C-alpha atoms as one frame of an Amber mdcrd trajectory, in Angstrom:
protein
   0.000   0.000   0.000   1.306   3.415  -0.956   1.272   5.938   1.858  -1.008
   8.983   1.966   0.214  12.526   2.647  -2.297  14.917   4.194  -2.415  18.666
   3.875  -1.948  20.760   6.993  -5.657  21.615   6.953  -6.546  17.929   6.900
  -4.259  17.277   9.861  -5.964  20.057  11.847  -9.410  18.725  10.957  -8.400
  15.199  11.952  -6.862  16.403  15.212 -10.031  18.274  16.123 -12.160  15.214
  15.505  -9.819  13.036  17.574 -10.045  15.257  20.681  -8.998  14.764  23.445
  -6.186  13.080  21.498  -5.606  16.101  19.264  -2.086  16.735  20.605  -1.150
  13.145  19.746  -2.257  13.671  16.130  -0.409  16.983  15.747   2.731  15.527
  17.340   2.652  12.580  14.927   2.351  14.839  11.874   5.015  17.319  13.005
   7.628  14.818  14.268   7.133  11.761  12.044   7.204   9.461  15.082   5.698
   5.981  14.868   2.629   4.946  16.892   4.624   2.886  19.395   7.187   5.654
  19.792   4.483   8.209  20.610   2.336   6.147  22.978   5.476   4.923  24.749
   6.786   8.461  25.248   7.578   9.374  28.863   7.785  12.813  30.431  11.491
  12.238  31.005  11.958  11.831  27.235  10.901  15.455  26.656  13.818  17.839
  27.085  12.253  21.272  26.615  15.346  23.110  27.881  17.830  21.283  25.653
  20.257  23.461  23.729  20.273  24.554  21.024  16.766  23.108  20.449  14.054
  21.444  22.564  13.841  17.766  21.720  12.513  14.285  22.315  15.135  11.775
  23.402  13.751   8.582  21.890  15.242   5.414  23.339  12.244   3.089  23.767
   8.916   2.269  22.170   5.690   0.774  23.538   5.114  -2.634  21.962   1.731
  -4.384  21.822   1.412  -8.021  20.776  -1.380 -10.445  21.624  -2.907  -8.067
  24.149   0.376  -7.682  26.057   2.187  -4.344  26.251   5.769  -3.565  27.218
   8.481  -0.948  26.768  11.496  -2.006  24.742  13.943  -0.874  22.071  12.301
   0.772  19.055  11.905  -0.838  15.646  15.550  -0.547  14.550  18.840   0.745
  16.022  18.498   3.827  13.797  15.181   4.585  15.528  17.065   5.473  18.723
  17.403   9.184  18.053  16.791  12.778  19.068  13.860  14.578  17.469  13.895
  18.361  17.717  10.650  20.229  18.392   9.338  23.505  16.916   8.255  26.118
  19.495   4.506  25.669  18.974   4.760  21.940  19.688   6.729  22.539  22.889
   3.922  24.821  24.066   1.260  22.320  23.005   2.928  19.420  24.796   3.462
  21.492  27.944  -0.224  22.464  27.979  -1.209  18.842  27.337   0.802  17.654
  30.356  -0.325  20.426  32.717  -2.470  18.989  35.483  -1.917  15.394  34.347
  -0.438  12.670  36.494   1.624   9.691  35.423   4.809   9.256  33.462   3.372
   8.480  30.000   2.712  11.527  27.817  -0.216  10.039  25.879  -2.710   7.746
  27.607  -6.347   6.720  27.688  -8.571   9.220  29.469  -8.273   7.069  32.600
  -4.476   7.102  32.487  -3.943   3.612  31.069  -1.572   3.058  28.130  -3.189
   3.592  24.739  -4.036   0.369  22.923  -3.809   0.659  19.168  -6.816  -1.545
  18.401  -9.093   0.390  20.767  -7.886   3.771  19.501  -8.263   2.695  15.889
 -11.804   1.411  16.378 -13.221   4.087  18.654 -11.332   7.235  17.615  -9.257
   6.940  14.449 -11.554   5.154  11.979 -14.668   7.249  12.692 -12.622  10.468
  12.609 -10.794   9.704   9.360 -13.719   8.060   7.548 -16.317  10.643   8.553
 -18.571   8.651  10.877 -19.297  10.928  13.815 -18.748   9.392  17.251 -21.392
   9.760  19.942 -19.090  11.745  22.222 -18.268  14.421  19.634 -19.642  17.182
  21.878 -23.130  15.661  21.781 -25.247  13.638  24.247 -24.348   9.948  24.256
 -27.865   8.913  23.201 -28.011  11.187  20.134 -28.115   9.411  16.786 -24.762
   8.870  15.127 -24.226  11.256  12.245 -21.826  11.387   9.369 -19.600  14.158
   8.086 -17.193  14.473   5.178 -14.259  12.069   5.503 -10.782  13.452   6.020
  -9.522  10.518   3.967 -11.239   7.118   3.904  -8.963   4.224   4.747  -6.321
   6.491   6.283  -3.740   4.760   8.518  -2.094   6.341  11.547   1.233   5.616
   9.839   0.154   8.018   7.084   0.930  10.873   9.473   4.536   9.709   9.196
   4.249   9.792   5.396   2.781  13.275   5.770   5.778  14.462   7.782   8.204
  13.013   5.243   6.358  14.808   2.424   6.490  18.112   4.304  10.251  17.754
   4.759  10.632  17.165   1.017   8.446  20.185   0.245  10.664  22.293   2.520
  13.763  21.140   0.642  15.379  19.326   3.561  18.405  17.158   2.646  17.986
  13.389   2.631  20.211  13.010   5.685  17.907  15.282   7.711  14.875  13.268
   6.652  16.552   9.945   7.470  17.832  10.991  10.900  14.492  12.480  11.912
  12.474   9.444  10.811  14.929   6.927  12.224  16.113   5.513   8.891  19.607
   4.333   8.039  21.254   5.773   4.930  22.987   3.448   2.506  26.703   3.044
   1.910  29.036   6.013   2.205  26.104   8.352   2.802  25.701   6.832   6.254
  29.376   7.382   7.053  29.874  10.871   5.675  26.475  12.581   6.025  25.760
  14.677   9.107  22.986  16.982  10.299  24.295  20.435  11.193  22.746  22.901
  13.602  21.817  25.136  10.673  19.967  22.238   9.017  17.999  21.625  12.222
  17.201  25.330  12.466  15.870  25.401   8.902  13.821  22.290   9.584  12.211
  23.750  12.703  11.648  27.139  11.054   9.813  25.385   8.232   7.594  23.398
  10.599   6.844  26.465  12.708   5.976  28.513   9.608   3.660  25.739   8.427
   1.867  25.722  11.780   1.638  29.528  11.933   0.035  29.584   8.491  -2.489
  26.930   9.520  -3.328  28.750  12.747  -3.755  32.006  10.853  -6.101  30.365
   8.364  -8.106  28.827  11.217  -8.497  32.219  12.941  -9.576  33.787   9.668
 -12.237  31.125   9.069 -13.467  31.504  12.641 -13.786  35.275  12.191 -15.786
  34.844   8.993 -18.415  32.706  10.675
């Protein structure tokens, strides 16, 4: 299956529908992290005061097989990495964690680890496909309604494809893309390619500019209503 790349507007729409998991959706699209990497993220992995850039120190992933869940090494050795964060996402994550207990950053509403099958069935599929869920700001006994799909058949992994596409659109070198997504380059590229501070700055500036444009468009639409 070929991956799907969403527009920024589609990501915002999807995030809104997935509330209260909207920060999870935005973080996936703007970091390129895998599902297990995100739901296994601990508070201690977030280094907001790191210099020169705030970052996620990714060393483990949450694995789920046969109903059992455990923390362990991520998919590949290359997936152990640092992922820098644009300013808006630092603020969003800080607000998300404010007043919450527990070590995991993203959990069920009751604080339990997020299970992919439950999230996919109850939150993701209805939100992406356009089938309104009963708890979308309506009484639980109200008839289920439908709305326009964001993209039917969308996979959570497509947010990773989306991030990769955005990096390409912003002209980021292949080494930047590979390091951020946890991929290993081939041959001499792996040995001699490095990500400089200026490359990281350009990457974060591009992501921040993309978010600022989306937020500006959202405020404009809200003012027109």
